[in-house]
Amino acid sequence: MSNLDLQAIIRSLKTVLPNDKESIALHEPSFCGNEWKYVKECLDTGWVSSVGKFVDKFEAMLADYTGVKQAVAAVNGTAALHICLKLVAVEQGDEVLVPTLTFVATANAVTYCGAIPHFVDSEERTLGLDPWKLLEYLSDIANVRDDGCFNRLTSRRIKAAIPMHTFGHPVDLDPLVEMCSRFKLALVEDAAQSLGSYYKGGHTGNWGKVSALSFNGNKTITTGGGGAILTNDEELGKQAKHLTTTARVAHKWAIVHDHIGYNYRLPNIDAALGCAQLEQLPGFIKEKRTLSESYRKVFEGIPGVHFYTEPDFAKSNYWLNVLLLDERFSNHRDVLLEMTNNDGIMTRPAWMLMHKLNMFKDCPKMDLSVAESLERRLINIPSSATLMS
Ligand SMILES: *Cc1c(COP(=O)(O)O)cnc(C)c1O
């Protein structure tokens, strides 16, 4: 059995990365469009806060780009997810199916509703929720009744499933849609990482009853902090807007609220940044896909390591590029992380799996062996859109 050639991996990285920089970030934003102009307009006019024309414009541009009926801007992706779960009526004591390989916000949003995350496994082909393994598991443990789906082991209702498009790569949505309808589960897409990613020709976020986007600083486009709720259901879209804007009843001067709403509004000055960023998104995606193609080529010939490429049904934004070590070399992961970071090349492991975090360790879960293997072997490498320009 040969050894993993760590020097060859680092050499390959350096072939692709620019050599005139002291350090290279994992993902940094780029502001080369109308950012200054639009933000200046907010300052000049005084429209900086929670209403303004850029909020409306940003929502319209998002709906247009993703092909959904309605997009509702929110203060961040986690808040958007929280509202998504409210909209599909996730309640106190419900269980919600969440991949254990995800960013903590997916599981946190479930707990904000008083519900319990139920962790499910991933598949190596997509790095996301495995619909076939989940189908088999649910057939085993779930009881579908007129009033919903129930976990035989905990007697709790299983209300929804939140597939997440890991590092921008779409999960296999068709079988998931089928499974959710069979088990009476609401489908919510955590599309926080997948703006610009398509499944069988349609933009991610169109399959869930509602979906969430994020515009955090490290995402494909950024508003500083921000997010959005996407839906093709006009009624849910209206409710999303209402709930995120303190549930105030429209009136010329009276200040009346008809629900316990949330102040999850995206400020106009952030939306201004978002409009300028969205204008550049097609260019960012093109550059990111060119970068990933370069990575694919240089890692082709190196044994023991594999550059992850999109599944054949998808066109991915390649938000964060992924190297996967062969299982037999998983004990080299930390050495490689150490060497690259010491060398000014920012690399990161996957998030610690949700079921291993202290606050979630007692949550229900299925066999998670694929996600556990991915966690041992996965390394994210520099992925900024402007890295090669
Ligand atoms: C970024 C992200 C979110 C939302 O994060 P915010 O920082 O609140 O915008 C949610 N889920 C996943 C998987 C994410 O990567």
Short mmCIF file of C-alpha atoms and ligand atoms in Angstrom, two decimals:
data_model
loop_
_atom_site.label_atom_id
_atom_site.label_comp_id
_atom_site.label_asym_id
_atom_site.label_seq_id
_atom_site.Cartn_x
_atom_site.Cartn_y
_atom_site.Cartn_z
CA MET A 1 0.00 0.00 0.00
CA SER A 2 1.48 3.34 -1.06
CA ASN A 3 1.57 6.49 0.99
CA LEU A 4 -0.40 9.63 0.34
CA ASP A 5 1.87 12.10 -1.46
CA LEU A 6 1.12 15.25 0.56
CA GLN A 7 3.76 17.27 -1.31
CA ALA A 8 2.11 16.42 -4.63
CA ILE A 9 -1.25 17.62 -3.29
CA ILE A 10 0.21 20.93 -2.14
CA ARG A 11 2.11 21.36 -5.41
CA SER A 12 -1.13 20.79 -7.32
CA LEU A 13 -2.96 23.37 -5.23
CA LYS A 14 -0.20 25.88 -5.94
CA THR A 15 -0.41 25.19 -9.68
CA VAL A 16 -3.97 26.50 -9.62
CA LEU A 17 -3.67 29.24 -6.98
CA PRO A 18 -2.07 32.64 -7.64
CA ASN A 19 1.55 32.77 -6.46
CA ASP A 20 1.74 36.51 -5.73
CA LYS A 21 -0.31 36.42 -2.53
CA GLU A 22 0.85 35.94 1.04
CA SER A 23 -2.31 34.12 2.01
CA ILE A 24 -5.33 32.80 0.22
CA ALA A 25 -8.76 32.80 1.83
CA LEU A 26 -11.26 29.97 1.65
CA HIS A 27 -13.92 32.26 0.22
CA GLU A 28 -13.83 36.03 0.05
CA PRO A 29 -16.33 38.45 -1.44
CA SER A 30 -15.69 40.64 -4.47
CA PHE A 31 -17.16 44.14 -4.88
CA CYS A 32 -16.43 45.20 -8.44
CA GLY A 33 -19.86 46.31 -9.62
CA ASN A 34 -22.37 48.93 -8.53
CA GLU A 35 -21.90 48.38 -4.78
CA TRP A 36 -20.55 51.87 -4.02
CA LYS A 37 -23.14 53.56 -6.21
CA TYR A 38 -26.16 51.80 -4.71
CA VAL A 39 -24.97 52.08 -1.10
CA LYS A 40 -24.20 55.78 -1.64
CA GLU A 41 -27.71 56.29 -2.92
CA CYS A 42 -29.06 54.89 0.37
CA LEU A 43 -26.89 57.27 2.38
CA ASP A 44 -27.68 60.27 0.15
CA THR A 45 -31.43 59.69 0.35
CA GLY A 46 -31.57 58.56 3.98
CA TRP A 47 -33.25 55.24 3.07
CA VAL A 48 -30.92 52.95 5.01
CA SER A 49 -33.26 50.98 7.21
CA SER A 50 -35.95 48.34 6.94
CA VAL A 51 -37.93 49.63 3.97
CA GLY A 52 -36.80 51.09 0.67
CA LYS A 53 -36.65 50.52 -3.03
CA PHE A 54 -33.60 48.26 -2.90
CA VAL A 55 -35.43 45.74 -0.70
CA ASP A 56 -38.22 45.50 -3.29
CA LYS A 57 -35.75 45.42 -6.15
CA PHE A 58 -33.58 42.77 -4.50
CA GLU A 59 -36.61 40.55 -3.90
CA ALA A 60 -37.77 40.93 -7.50
CA MET A 61 -34.27 40.18 -8.84
CA LEU A 62 -33.99 37.10 -6.62
CA ALA A 63 -37.36 35.75 -7.77
CA ASP A 64 -36.38 36.39 -11.36
CA TYR A 65 -32.98 34.72 -11.06
CA THR A 66 -34.20 31.63 -9.20
CA GLY A 67 -37.49 31.31 -11.05
CA VAL A 68 -39.66 31.24 -7.89
CA LYS A 69 -42.93 33.15 -7.60
CA GLN A 70 -41.82 35.09 -4.57
CA ALA A 71 -38.64 35.91 -2.66
CA VAL A 72 -38.75 37.60 0.73
CA ALA A 73 -35.54 39.17 1.99
CA ALA A 74 -34.51 38.47 5.59
CA VAL A 75 -31.84 39.62 8.00
CA ASN A 76 -29.86 36.37 7.62
CA GLY A 77 -30.17 32.80 6.40
CA THR A 78 -30.82 31.36 9.84
CA ALA A 79 -33.79 33.71 10.34
CA ALA A 80 -35.06 32.79 6.86
CA LEU A 81 -34.91 29.10 7.82
CA HIS A 82 -36.73 29.79 11.08
CA ILE A 83 -39.56 31.47 9.17
CA CYS A 84 -39.64 28.60 6.61
CA LEU A 85 -40.26 26.14 9.45
CA LYS A 86 -42.96 28.39 10.94
CA LEU A 87 -44.65 28.55 7.52
CA VAL A 88 -44.90 24.76 7.26
CA ALA A 89 -46.25 24.70 10.83
CA VAL A 90 -43.37 22.97 12.61
CA GLU A 91 -44.49 23.02 16.25
CA GLN A 92 -43.30 22.32 19.76
CA GLY A 93 -42.38 18.63 20.14
CA ASP A 94 -42.32 17.82 16.41
CA GLU A 95 -39.33 16.09 14.85
CA VAL A 96 -37.69 17.45 11.71
CA LEU A 97 -35.33 15.40 9.51
CA VAL A 98 -31.98 17.18 9.15
CA PRO A 99 -28.73 15.93 7.59
CA THR A 100 -26.05 15.49 10.24
CA LEU A 101 -23.55 16.88 7.70
CA THR A 102 -24.64 20.52 7.63
CA PHE A 103 -23.88 23.92 9.11
CA VAL A 104 -25.33 24.28 12.61
CA ALA A 105 -27.99 26.82 11.49
CA THR A 106 -30.13 24.05 9.93
CA ALA A 107 -30.47 22.24 13.25
CA ASN A 108 -30.66 25.44 15.32
CA ALA A 109 -33.65 26.73 13.32
CA VAL A 110 -35.53 23.52 14.19
CA THR A 111 -34.96 24.06 17.90
CA TYR A 112 -36.12 27.72 17.64
CA CYS A 113 -39.58 26.23 16.90
CA GLY A 114 -39.39 24.01 19.98
CA ALA A 115 -38.94 21.04 17.64
CA ILE A 116 -36.30 18.30 17.70
CA PRO A 117 -33.82 17.64 14.89
CA HIS A 118 -33.75 13.99 13.79
CA PHE A 119 -30.43 13.37 12.08
CA VAL A 120 -30.15 11.55 8.78
CA ASP A 121 -27.28 10.26 6.64
CA SER A 122 -25.72 11.64 3.45
CA GLU A 123 -24.74 10.00 0.18
CA GLU A 124 -21.26 10.34 -1.28
CA ARG A 125 -22.58 11.10 -4.79
CA THR A 126 -24.18 14.41 -3.69
CA LEU A 127 -22.66 15.00 -0.21
CA GLY A 128 -26.30 15.64 0.80
CA LEU A 129 -29.21 13.78 2.31
CA ASP A 130 -29.53 10.21 0.96
CA PRO A 131 -33.17 9.85 -0.17
CA TRP A 132 -32.99 6.07 -0.66
CA LYS A 133 -31.45 5.30 2.70
CA LEU A 134 -33.93 7.64 4.37
CA LEU A 135 -36.84 5.99 2.56
CA GLU A 136 -35.79 2.61 3.91
CA TYR A 137 -35.32 4.01 7.41
CA LEU A 138 -38.70 5.76 7.47
CA SER A 139 -40.41 2.63 6.17
CA ASP A 140 -38.98 1.00 9.28
CA ILE A 141 -39.68 3.55 11.98
CA ALA A 142 -42.52 5.75 10.72
CA ASN A 143 -46.24 5.31 10.97
CA VAL A 144 -48.26 7.32 8.44
CA ARG A 145 -51.73 8.21 9.70
CA ASP A 146 -54.48 10.59 8.56
CA ASP A 147 -53.07 13.22 10.90
CA GLY A 148 -49.47 12.91 9.74
CA CYS A 149 -46.30 10.89 10.10
CA PHE A 150 -45.28 9.55 13.52
CA ASN A 151 -42.03 8.12 14.84
CA ARG A 152 -42.88 4.71 16.37
CA LEU A 153 -39.88 4.90 18.68
CA THR A 154 -40.55 8.34 20.19
CA SER A 155 -44.31 8.71 19.41
CA ARG A 156 -43.56 12.21 18.15
CA ARG A 157 -44.82 13.65 14.88
CA ILE A 158 -42.23 13.91 12.10
CA LYS A 159 -43.26 17.12 10.42
CA ALA A 160 -40.71 18.08 7.80
CA ALA A 161 -37.42 17.30 6.08
CA ILE A 162 -34.69 19.86 5.36
CA PRO A 163 -32.28 18.67 2.67
CA MET A 164 -29.26 20.95 2.35
CA HIS A 165 -27.32 21.45 -0.90
CA THR A 166 -23.88 20.80 0.49
CA PHE A 167 -21.14 23.21 -0.66
CA GLY A 168 -23.52 24.18 -3.48
CA HIS A 169 -24.06 20.69 -4.90
CA PRO A 170 -27.76 19.86 -5.31
CA VAL A 171 -29.16 16.81 -3.50
CA ASP A 172 -31.24 14.34 -5.50
CA LEU A 173 -34.56 16.15 -5.16
CA ASP A 174 -36.99 14.03 -7.22
CA PRO A 175 -36.92 10.97 -4.94
CA LEU A 176 -37.06 13.30 -1.93
CA VAL A 177 -40.21 15.01 -3.19
CA GLU A 178 -41.74 11.58 -3.75
CA MET A 179 -40.73 10.39 -0.28
CA CYS A 180 -42.05 13.53 1.42
CA SER A 181 -45.43 13.18 -0.24
CA ARG A 182 -45.60 9.49 0.70
CA PHE A 183 -44.78 10.22 4.35
CA LYS A 184 -46.74 13.48 4.55
CA LEU A 185 -43.64 15.54 5.29
CA ALA A 186 -43.20 19.19 4.39
CA LEU A 187 -40.13 19.68 2.23
CA VAL A 188 -37.98 22.70 3.14
CA GLU A 189 -34.79 23.24 1.13
CA ASP A 190 -31.84 24.74 2.92
CA ALA A 191 -30.45 26.40 -0.20
CA ALA A 192 -28.16 28.69 1.81
CA GLN A 193 -25.11 27.45 -0.13
CA SER A 194 -26.69 26.86 -3.53
CA LEU A 195 -27.59 30.20 -5.10
CA GLY A 196 -26.69 29.63 -8.76
CA SER A 197 -27.01 25.81 -8.55
CA TYR A 198 -29.47 23.88 -10.69
CA TYR A 199 -31.11 20.48 -10.37
CA LYS A 200 -32.24 18.98 -13.71
CA GLY A 201 -32.38 22.46 -15.21
CA GLY A 202 -34.35 24.17 -12.42
CA HIS A 203 -32.82 26.41 -9.78
CA THR A 204 -32.51 24.87 -6.31
CA GLY A 205 -35.15 26.22 -3.93
CA ASN A 206 -38.02 25.42 -6.31
CA TRP A 207 -38.75 21.95 -4.91
CA GLY A 208 -39.42 22.81 -1.29
CA LYS A 209 -42.72 24.25 -0.16
CA VAL A 210 -40.45 27.01 1.09
CA SER A 211 -36.66 27.39 0.88
CA ALA A 212 -33.96 29.51 2.48
CA LEU A 213 -30.99 31.38 1.01
CA SER A 214 -28.07 33.05 2.81
CA PHE A 215 -26.00 36.08 1.84
CA ASN A 216 -23.47 35.86 4.64
CA GLY A 217 -19.98 37.21 3.92
CA ASN A 218 -18.60 33.82 2.90
CA LYS A 219 -21.42 32.84 0.56
CA THR A 220 -21.45 33.16 -3.25
CA ILE A 221 -22.91 36.67 -3.04
CA THR A 222 -23.11 38.75 0.12
CA THR A 223 -25.18 41.56 1.65
CA GLY A 224 -22.87 41.69 4.67
CA GLY A 225 -25.40 39.52 6.46
CA GLY A 226 -28.67 38.51 4.91
CA GLY A 227 -30.96 35.81 3.66
CA ALA A 228 -34.19 35.15 1.82
CA ILE A 229 -37.23 32.91 1.83
CA LEU A 230 -38.23 31.48 -1.54
CA THR A 231 -41.63 30.03 -2.38
CA ASN A 232 -43.90 29.23 -5.31
CA ASP A 233 -46.96 29.50 -3.06
CA GLU A 234 -48.27 33.06 -3.12
CA GLU A 235 -50.15 32.69 0.15
CA LEU A 236 -47.00 31.46 1.93
CA GLY A 237 -45.05 34.30 0.33
CA LYS A 238 -47.46 36.81 1.80
CA GLN A 239 -47.22 35.18 5.22
CA ALA A 240 -43.41 35.17 4.97
CA LYS A 241 -43.37 38.91 4.35
CA HIS A 242 -45.84 39.50 7.18
CA LEU A 243 -44.02 37.36 9.75
CA THR A 244 -40.58 38.82 8.94
CA THR A 245 -41.86 42.41 9.22
CA THR A 246 -43.27 42.26 12.77
CA ALA A 247 -46.73 41.15 11.52
CA ARG A 248 -47.86 44.75 11.23
CA VAL A 249 -51.27 45.27 9.67
CA ALA A 250 -51.07 47.56 6.60
CA HIS A 251 -52.56 50.96 7.45
CA LYS A 252 -51.67 54.58 6.70
CA TRP A 253 -50.99 55.51 10.32
CA ALA A 254 -52.31 52.97 12.82
CA ILE A 255 -49.73 50.68 14.40
CA VAL A 256 -51.38 47.31 14.89
CA HIS A 257 -49.87 43.81 14.83
CA ASP A 258 -51.97 40.67 14.38
CA HIS A 259 -49.40 37.95 15.24
CA ILE A 260 -46.27 37.53 17.25
CA GLY A 261 -44.07 38.48 14.35
CA TYR A 262 -40.32 38.86 13.97
CA ASN A 263 -38.08 41.77 13.12
CA TYR A 264 -36.24 39.77 10.48
CA ARG A 265 -36.20 42.56 7.86
CA LEU A 266 -33.19 43.06 5.64
CA PRO A 267 -32.12 46.73 5.82
CA ASN A 268 -32.31 48.68 2.56
CA ILE A 269 -28.59 49.44 2.68
CA ASP A 270 -27.86 45.70 2.78
CA ALA A 271 -30.31 45.08 -0.06
CA ALA A 272 -28.50 47.76 -2.10
CA LEU A 273 -25.32 45.74 -1.73
CA GLY A 274 -27.33 42.64 -2.69
CA CYS A 275 -28.64 44.18 -5.92
CA ALA A 276 -25.12 45.06 -7.02
CA GLN A 277 -23.89 41.57 -6.11
CA LEU A 278 -26.75 39.81 -7.91
CA GLU A 279 -25.92 41.70 -11.11
CA GLN A 280 -22.50 40.02 -10.96
CA LEU A 281 -23.69 36.54 -9.98
CA PRO A 282 -23.60 34.95 -13.48
CA GLY A 283 -19.98 36.12 -13.80
CA PHE A 284 -19.09 34.77 -10.33
CA ILE A 285 -20.58 31.37 -11.19
CA LYS A 286 -18.65 31.22 -14.45
CA GLU A 287 -15.38 32.00 -12.66
CA LYS A 288 -16.09 29.51 -9.88
CA ARG A 289 -16.81 26.76 -12.39
CA THR A 290 -13.59 27.55 -14.27
CA LEU A 291 -11.66 27.34 -11.00
CA SER A 292 -13.18 23.96 -10.14
CA GLU A 293 -12.37 22.65 -13.60
CA SER A 294 -8.73 23.62 -13.03
CA TYR A 295 -8.73 21.82 -9.69
CA ARG A 296 -10.30 18.75 -11.28
CA LYS A 297 -7.52 18.56 -13.86
CA VAL A 298 -4.59 18.94 -11.47
CA PHE A 299 -5.90 16.38 -9.01
CA GLU A 300 -6.76 13.82 -11.68
CA GLY A 301 -3.46 12.02 -11.57
CA ILE A 302 -2.87 11.95 -7.81
CA PRO A 303 -3.62 8.65 -6.09
CA GLY A 304 -5.48 8.63 -2.78
CA VAL A 305 -7.26 11.92 -3.28
CA HIS A 306 -10.28 12.85 -5.34
CA PHE A 307 -11.60 16.26 -6.36
CA TYR A 308 -15.36 16.18 -5.89
CA THR A 309 -17.39 17.07 -9.01
CA GLU A 310 -21.10 17.76 -9.39
CA PRO A 311 -23.54 14.85 -9.78
CA ASP A 312 -24.65 14.32 -13.40
CA PHE A 313 -28.16 15.73 -12.83
CA ALA A 314 -26.78 19.01 -11.50
CA LYS A 315 -25.11 22.21 -12.52
CA SER A 316 -23.43 23.43 -9.37
CA ASN A 317 -22.15 26.82 -8.25
CA TYR A 318 -19.12 25.07 -6.65
CA TRP A 319 -19.52 27.33 -3.64
CA LEU A 320 -16.75 25.57 -1.70
CA ASN A 321 -14.49 23.14 -3.54
CA VAL A 322 -14.01 19.73 -1.97
CA LEU A 323 -11.13 17.30 -1.81
CA LEU A 324 -11.92 13.81 -0.56
CA LEU A 325 -9.15 11.55 0.70
CA ASP A 326 -9.52 7.81 0.27
CA GLU A 327 -10.72 6.21 3.48
CA ARG A 328 -7.34 4.50 4.03
CA PHE A 329 -5.71 7.96 4.12
CA SER A 330 -8.26 9.68 6.38
CA ASN A 331 -5.65 9.81 9.16
CA HIS A 332 -3.71 12.26 6.93
CA ARG A 333 -6.51 14.85 6.91
CA ASP A 334 -5.27 16.88 9.87
CA VAL A 335 -1.66 16.86 8.64
CA LEU A 336 -2.80 18.22 5.29
CA LEU A 337 -4.93 20.89 7.01
CA GLU A 338 -1.98 21.86 9.19
CA MET A 339 0.50 22.02 6.29
CA THR A 340 -1.72 24.05 3.95
CA ASN A 341 -2.81 26.56 6.61
CA ASN A 342 0.83 27.03 7.71
CA ASP A 343 1.63 27.67 4.06
CA GLY A 344 -0.93 30.51 3.75
CA ILE A 345 -3.46 28.37 1.89
CA MET A 346 -6.67 28.41 3.87
CA THR A 347 -8.31 24.98 4.02
CA ARG A 348 -10.97 23.67 6.37
CA PRO A 349 -12.48 20.36 7.44
CA ALA A 350 -16.24 19.82 7.17
CA TRP A 351 -18.40 21.04 10.06
CA MET A 352 -18.34 18.70 13.04
CA LEU A 353 -21.38 16.48 12.48
CA MET A 354 -24.50 17.75 14.23
CA HIS A 355 -25.16 14.56 16.24
CA LYS A 356 -21.73 14.89 17.84
CA LEU A 357 -22.35 18.43 19.14
CA ASN A 358 -23.12 18.52 22.81
CA MET A 359 -26.53 20.18 22.48
CA PHE A 360 -27.75 17.65 19.91
CA LYS A 361 -26.13 14.45 21.18
CA ASP A 362 -29.38 12.99 22.54
CA CYS A 363 -31.47 13.73 19.43
CA PRO A 364 -32.91 10.81 17.44
CA LYS A 365 -30.76 9.59 14.54
CA MET A 366 -30.40 6.84 11.97
CA ASP A 367 -27.19 5.07 10.93
CA LEU A 368 -24.86 7.92 9.93
CA SER A 369 -21.88 5.96 8.64
CA VAL A 370 -21.57 7.70 5.25
CA ALA A 371 -21.61 11.19 6.79
CA GLU A 372 -19.07 10.01 9.36
CA SER A 373 -16.78 8.77 6.63
CA LEU A 374 -17.18 12.02 4.64
CA GLU A 375 -16.34 14.03 7.75
CA ARG A 376 -13.10 12.06 8.25
CA ARG A 377 -11.96 12.57 4.64
CA LEU A 378 -13.24 15.93 3.48
CA ILE A 379 -11.21 19.12 3.02
CA ASN A 380 -12.48 22.42 1.60
CA ILE A 381 -9.95 24.32 -0.51
CA PRO A 382 -9.86 28.00 -1.65
CA SER A 383 -12.92 28.82 -3.74
CA SER A 384 -13.33 32.57 -4.22
CA ALA A 385 -14.87 33.60 -7.55
CA THR A 386 -12.10 36.08 -8.31
CA LEU A 387 -9.20 33.82 -7.36
CA MET A 388 -7.94 33.33 -10.91
CA SER A 389 -8.61 36.81 -12.29
C1 LIG B 1 -24.85 29.94 5.78
C2 LIG B 1 -25.85 28.88 6.08
C3 LIG B 1 -27.09 29.17 6.70
C4 LIG B 1 -27.52 30.52 7.11
O1 LIG B 1 -26.55 31.22 7.67
P1 LIG B 1 -26.57 32.79 8.02
O2 LIG B 1 -25.16 32.98 8.39
O3 LIG B 1 -27.54 32.94 9.13
O4 LIG B 1 -26.96 33.59 6.82
C5 LIG B 1 -27.97 28.13 6.89
N1 LIG B 1 -27.68 26.88 6.51
C6 LIG B 1 -26.53 26.57 5.91
C7 LIG B 1 -26.30 25.17 5.48
C8 LIG B 1 -25.57 27.55 5.69
O5 LIG B 1 -24.41 27.21 5.10
#
